[in-house]
Coordinates of N, CA, C and O in Angstrom, one line a residue:
M2 N 41.0 17.9 5.6 CA 40.7 18.6 6.9 C 42.0 18.8 7.6 O 42.8 17.9 7.7
A3 N 42.2 20.0 8.2 CA 43.4 20.3 8.9 C 43.4 19.6 10.3 O 42.3 19.4 10.8
R4 N 44.6 19.4 10.8 CA 44.7 18.8 12.1 C 45.6 19.7 12.9 O 46.5 20.3 12.4
C5 N 45.4 19.6 14.2 CA 46.3 20.4 15.2 C 47.7 19.7 15.2 O 47.8 18.5 15.2
E6 N 48.7 20.6 15.1 CA 50.1 20.1 15.1 C 50.5 19.6 16.5 O 51.4 18.8 16.6
L7 N 49.8 20.0 17.5 CA 50.2 19.5 18.9 C 49.6 18.3 19.3 O 50.2 17.4 19.8
C8 N 48.2 18.2 19.2 CA 47.5 17.0 19.7 C 46.9 16.1 18.6 O 46.4 15.1 18.9
G9 N 46.9 16.6 17.3 CA 46.3 15.8 16.3 C 44.8 15.8 16.1 O 44.3 15.2 15.2
A10 N 44.1 16.6 16.9 CA 42.7 16.7 16.7 C 42.3 17.4 15.4 O 43.0 18.2 14.9
E11 N 41.2 16.9 14.9 CA 40.7 17.5 13.6 C 40.2 18.9 13.9 O 39.6 19.2 15.0
L12 N 40.4 19.9 13.0 CA 40.0 21.3 13.2 C 38.9 21.6 12.2 O 38.9 21.2 11.1
V13 N 37.9 22.2 12.7 CA 36.8 22.6 11.9 C 37.2 23.7 10.9 O 38.2 24.5 11.2
S14 N 36.6 23.8 9.8 CA 36.9 24.8 8.8 C 36.9 26.2 9.4 O 35.9 26.6 10.0
G15 N 37.9 27.0 9.2 CA 38.0 28.3 9.6 C 38.4 28.5 11.1 O 38.5 29.6 11.6
A16 N 38.7 27.4 11.8 CA 39.1 27.5 13.2 C 40.4 28.2 13.3 O 41.3 28.1 12.5
K17 N 40.5 29.1 14.3 CA 41.8 29.8 14.6 C 42.6 29.0 15.7 O 43.8 29.2 15.7
F18 N 41.9 28.2 16.5 CA 42.6 27.5 17.6 C 42.0 26.1 17.7 O 40.8 25.9 17.3
C19 N 42.8 25.2 18.2 CA 42.3 23.8 18.4 C 41.3 23.8 19.6 O 41.5 24.4 20.6
N20 N 40.2 23.1 19.3 CA 39.1 23.0 20.3 C 39.5 22.1 21.5 O 38.9 22.2 22.6
K21 N 40.5 21.3 21.3 CA 40.9 20.3 22.3 C 42.0 20.8 23.2 O 41.9 20.8 24.4
C22 N 43.1 21.4 22.6 CA 44.3 21.8 23.4 C 44.5 23.3 23.4 O 45.4 23.8 24.2
G23 N 43.9 24.0 22.5 CA 44.0 25.5 22.5 C 45.2 26.0 21.6 O 45.4 27.2 21.5
A24 N 45.9 25.1 21.0 CA 47.0 25.5 20.1 C 46.4 26.2 18.9 O 45.3 26.0 18.5
A25 N 47.2 27.1 18.3 CA 46.8 27.8 17.1 C 46.6 26.9 16.0 O 47.4 25.9 15.8
A26 N 45.6 27.1 15.2 CA 45.4 26.3 14.0 C 46.5 26.6 13.0 O 47.2 27.7 13.1
P27 N 46.8 25.7 12.1 CA 48.0 25.9 11.2 C 47.7 27.1 10.4 O 46.6 27.4 9.9
K28 N 48.8 27.9 10.2 CA 48.7 29.1 9.3 C 49.1 28.6 7.9 O 49.7 27.6 7.7
T29 N 48.7 29.4 7.0 CA 49.0 29.1 5.6 C 50.0 30.1 5.0 O 50.1 31.3 5.4
C30 N 50.7 29.6 4.0 CA 51.7 30.5 3.3 C 51.0 31.6 2.6 O 50.0 31.3 1.9
P31 N 51.5 32.8 2.7 CA 50.8 33.9 2.0 C 51.0 33.9 0.5 O 50.2 34.5 -0.2
Q32 N 51.9 33.1 0.0 CA 52.2 33.0 -1.4 C 51.4 31.9 -2.1 O 50.7 32.1 -3.0
C33 N 51.4 30.6 -1.5 CA 50.7 29.5 -2.1 C 49.6 28.9 -1.4 O 48.9 28.1 -1.9
G34 N 49.4 29.2 -0.1 CA 48.3 28.7 0.7 C 48.6 27.4 1.4 O 47.7 26.9 2.0
C35 N 49.8 26.9 1.2 CA 50.1 25.6 1.9 C 50.2 25.8 3.4 O 50.5 26.8 3.9
F36 N 49.8 24.7 4.1 CA 49.9 24.8 5.6 C 51.3 24.9 6.0 O 52.2 24.2 5.5
L37 N 51.6 25.7 7.0 CA 53.0 25.9 7.5 C 53.1 25.3 8.9 O 52.2 25.2 9.7
K38 N 54.3 24.8 9.2 CA 54.7 24.3 10.5 C 55.0 25.5 11.4 O 55.6 26.5 10.9
V39 N 54.6 25.5 12.7 CA 54.8 26.6 13.6 C 56.3 26.9 13.7 O 57.1 26.0 13.9
G40 N 56.7 28.1 13.5 CA 58.1 28.5 13.6 C 58.8 28.4 12.3 O 60.0 28.9 12.3
A41 N 58.2 27.9 11.2 CA 58.9 27.8 9.9 C 59.4 29.2 9.5 O 58.7 30.2 9.7
K42 N 60.5 29.2 8.8 CA 61.0 30.4 8.2 C 60.8 30.5 6.7 O 60.8 31.6 6.2
F43 N 60.5 29.3 6.1 CA 60.2 29.2 4.7 C 59.1 28.3 4.5 O 58.9 27.4 5.3
C44 N 58.3 28.5 3.5 CA 57.2 27.5 3.1 C 57.9 26.2 2.6 O 58.8 26.3 1.7
S45 N 57.4 25.1 3.0 CA 58.0 23.8 2.6 C 57.5 23.5 1.2 O 58.0 22.6 0.6
D46 N 56.5 24.1 0.7 CA 56.0 23.8 -0.6 C 56.6 24.7 -1.7 O 57.1 24.2 -2.7
C47 N 56.5 26.0 -1.6 CA 57.0 26.9 -2.6 C 58.3 27.6 -2.3 O 58.9 28.3 -3.1
G48 N 58.7 27.5 -1.0 CA 60.0 28.2 -0.6 C 59.9 29.6 -0.2 O 60.9 30.3 0.0
E49 N 58.7 30.2 -0.2 CA 58.5 31.6 0.1 C 59.1 31.8 1.5 O 58.9 31.1 2.5
R50 N 59.9 32.9 1.6 CA 60.5 33.3 2.9 C 59.5 34.0 3.7 O 58.8 35.0 3.2
L51 N 59.3 33.6 4.9 CA 58.3 34.3 5.8 C 59.0 35.4 6.5 O 60.2 35.3 6.9
S52 N 58.3 36.5 6.8 CA 58.9 37.6 7.4 C 59.4 37.2 8.8 O 58.8 36.3 9.4
S53 N 60.3 37.9 9.4 CA 60.9 37.6 10.7 C 59.8 37.8 11.8 O 59.9 37.2 12.9
T54 N 58.7 38.5 11.5 CA 57.7 38.8 12.5 C 56.4 38.0 12.2 O 55.4 38.2 12.8
F55 N 56.4 37.1 11.2 CA 55.2 36.4 10.7 C 54.5 35.7 11.9 O 53.3 35.9 12.0
W56 N 55.2 35.0 12.7 CA 54.5 34.2 13.8 C 54.1 35.2 14.9 O 53.0 35.0 15.5
L57 N 54.9 36.1 15.2 CA 54.5 37.1 16.3 C 53.3 37.9 15.8 O 52.4 38.1 16.6
D58 N 53.3 38.3 14.5 CA 52.1 39.0 14.0 C 50.9 38.2 14.0 O 49.8 38.7 14.0
S59 N 51.1 36.8 13.9 CA 50.0 35.9 13.9 C 49.5 35.6 15.3 O 48.5 34.9 15.5
G60 N 50.2 36.1 16.3 CA 49.8 35.9 17.7 C 50.0 34.5 18.2 O 49.3 34.0 19.1
I61 N 51.1 33.8 17.7 CA 51.4 32.4 18.0 C 52.8 32.3 18.6 O 53.7 32.9 18.0
C62 N 53.0 31.6 19.7 CA 54.3 31.3 20.2 C 55.0 30.3 19.3 O 54.5 29.3 18.9
I63 N 56.2 30.7 18.9 CA 57.0 29.8 18.0 C 57.5 28.6 18.6 O 57.9 27.6 18.0
K64 N 57.5 28.5 20.0 CA 58.0 27.3 20.7 C 56.9 26.3 20.9 O 57.1 25.2 20.6
C65 N 55.8 26.8 21.4 CA 54.7 25.8 21.8 C 53.5 25.9 21.0 O 52.6 25.0 21.1
G66 N 53.3 26.9 20.2 CA 52.1 27.0 19.3 C 50.9 27.6 20.0 O 49.8 27.7 19.4
K67 N 51.0 27.9 21.2 CA 49.8 28.5 22.0 C 49.6 29.9 21.6 O 50.5 30.6 21.2
P68 N 48.4 30.4 21.7 CA 48.1 31.8 21.4 C 48.8 32.8 22.4 O 48.9 32.4 23.6
L69 N 49.3 33.9 21.9 CA 49.9 34.9 22.7 C 48.9 36.0 23.1 O 48.1 36.4 22.2
K70 N 49.0 36.5 24.3 CA 48.2 37.6 24.7 C 48.7 38.9 24.1 O 49.9 39.0 23.9
A71 N 47.8 39.8 23.7 CA 48.3 41.1 23.1 C 49.3 41.8 24.0 O 49.0 41.9 25.2
G72 N 50.4 42.2 23.4 CA 51.4 42.9 24.2 C 52.3 42.1 25.1 O 53.1 42.7 25.8
A73 N 52.1 40.8 25.1 CA 52.9 39.9 26.0 C 54.4 40.0 25.6 O 54.7 40.1 24.4
K74 N 55.2 39.9 26.6 CA 56.7 39.8 26.3 C 57.2 38.4 26.4 O 58.2 38.1 25.9
F75 N 56.4 37.5 27.1 CA 56.7 36.1 27.2 C 55.4 35.3 27.0 O 54.3 35.8 27.3
C76 N 55.5 34.1 26.5 CA 54.4 33.2 26.3 C 53.9 32.8 27.7 O 54.7 32.4 28.5
S77 N 52.6 32.9 28.0 CA 52.1 32.5 29.3 C 52.1 31.0 29.5 O 51.9 30.5 30.6
A78 N 52.2 30.2 28.4 CA 52.1 28.8 28.5 C 53.5 28.2 28.7 O 53.6 27.2 29.5
C79 N 54.5 28.7 28.0 CA 55.9 28.0 28.1 C 57.0 29.0 28.5 O 58.1 28.5 28.8
G80 N 56.7 30.3 28.6 CA 57.7 31.2 29.0 C 58.7 31.7 27.9 O 59.6 32.5 28.2
E81 N 58.5 31.3 26.7 CA 59.3 31.7 25.5 C 59.2 33.2 25.3 O 58.1 33.8 25.3
P82 N 60.3 33.9 25.2 CA 60.2 35.4 24.9 C 59.5 35.6 23.6 O 59.8 34.9 22.6
C83 N 58.7 36.6 23.5 CA 57.9 36.9 22.3 C 58.8 37.7 21.4 O 59.5 38.7 21.8
G84 N 58.8 37.4 20.1 CA 59.5 38.2 19.1 C 61.0 37.8 18.9 O 61.6 38.4 18.1
F85 N 61.4 36.8 19.6 CA 62.8 36.3 19.4 C 62.8 34.9 18.9 O 62.0 34.1 19.5
S86 N 63.5 34.6 17.9 CA 63.6 33.2 17.5 C 65.0 32.7 17.8 O 66.0 33.4 17.9
K87 N 65.1 31.4 17.9 CA 66.3 30.7 18.3 C 67.1 30.4 17.1 O 66.7 30.3 16.1

């Protein structure tokens, strides 16, 4: 069973967000299906390089893991600019 990376709560199968804290559920590698850490640039299992827009396209803030509103320029939870990685 998958767990939320921010609060550790168990996630129900198919969940897109944590029911406890609202963070995005872990995304999986498009190549091997392994769970990815938020903001990862490569899969830790198979080494697949993730596109530079992978997290933005997934609607997830790469800093705090909270969902992004469509068209947002900044994360409403932490203020991180959308589409820019550090």
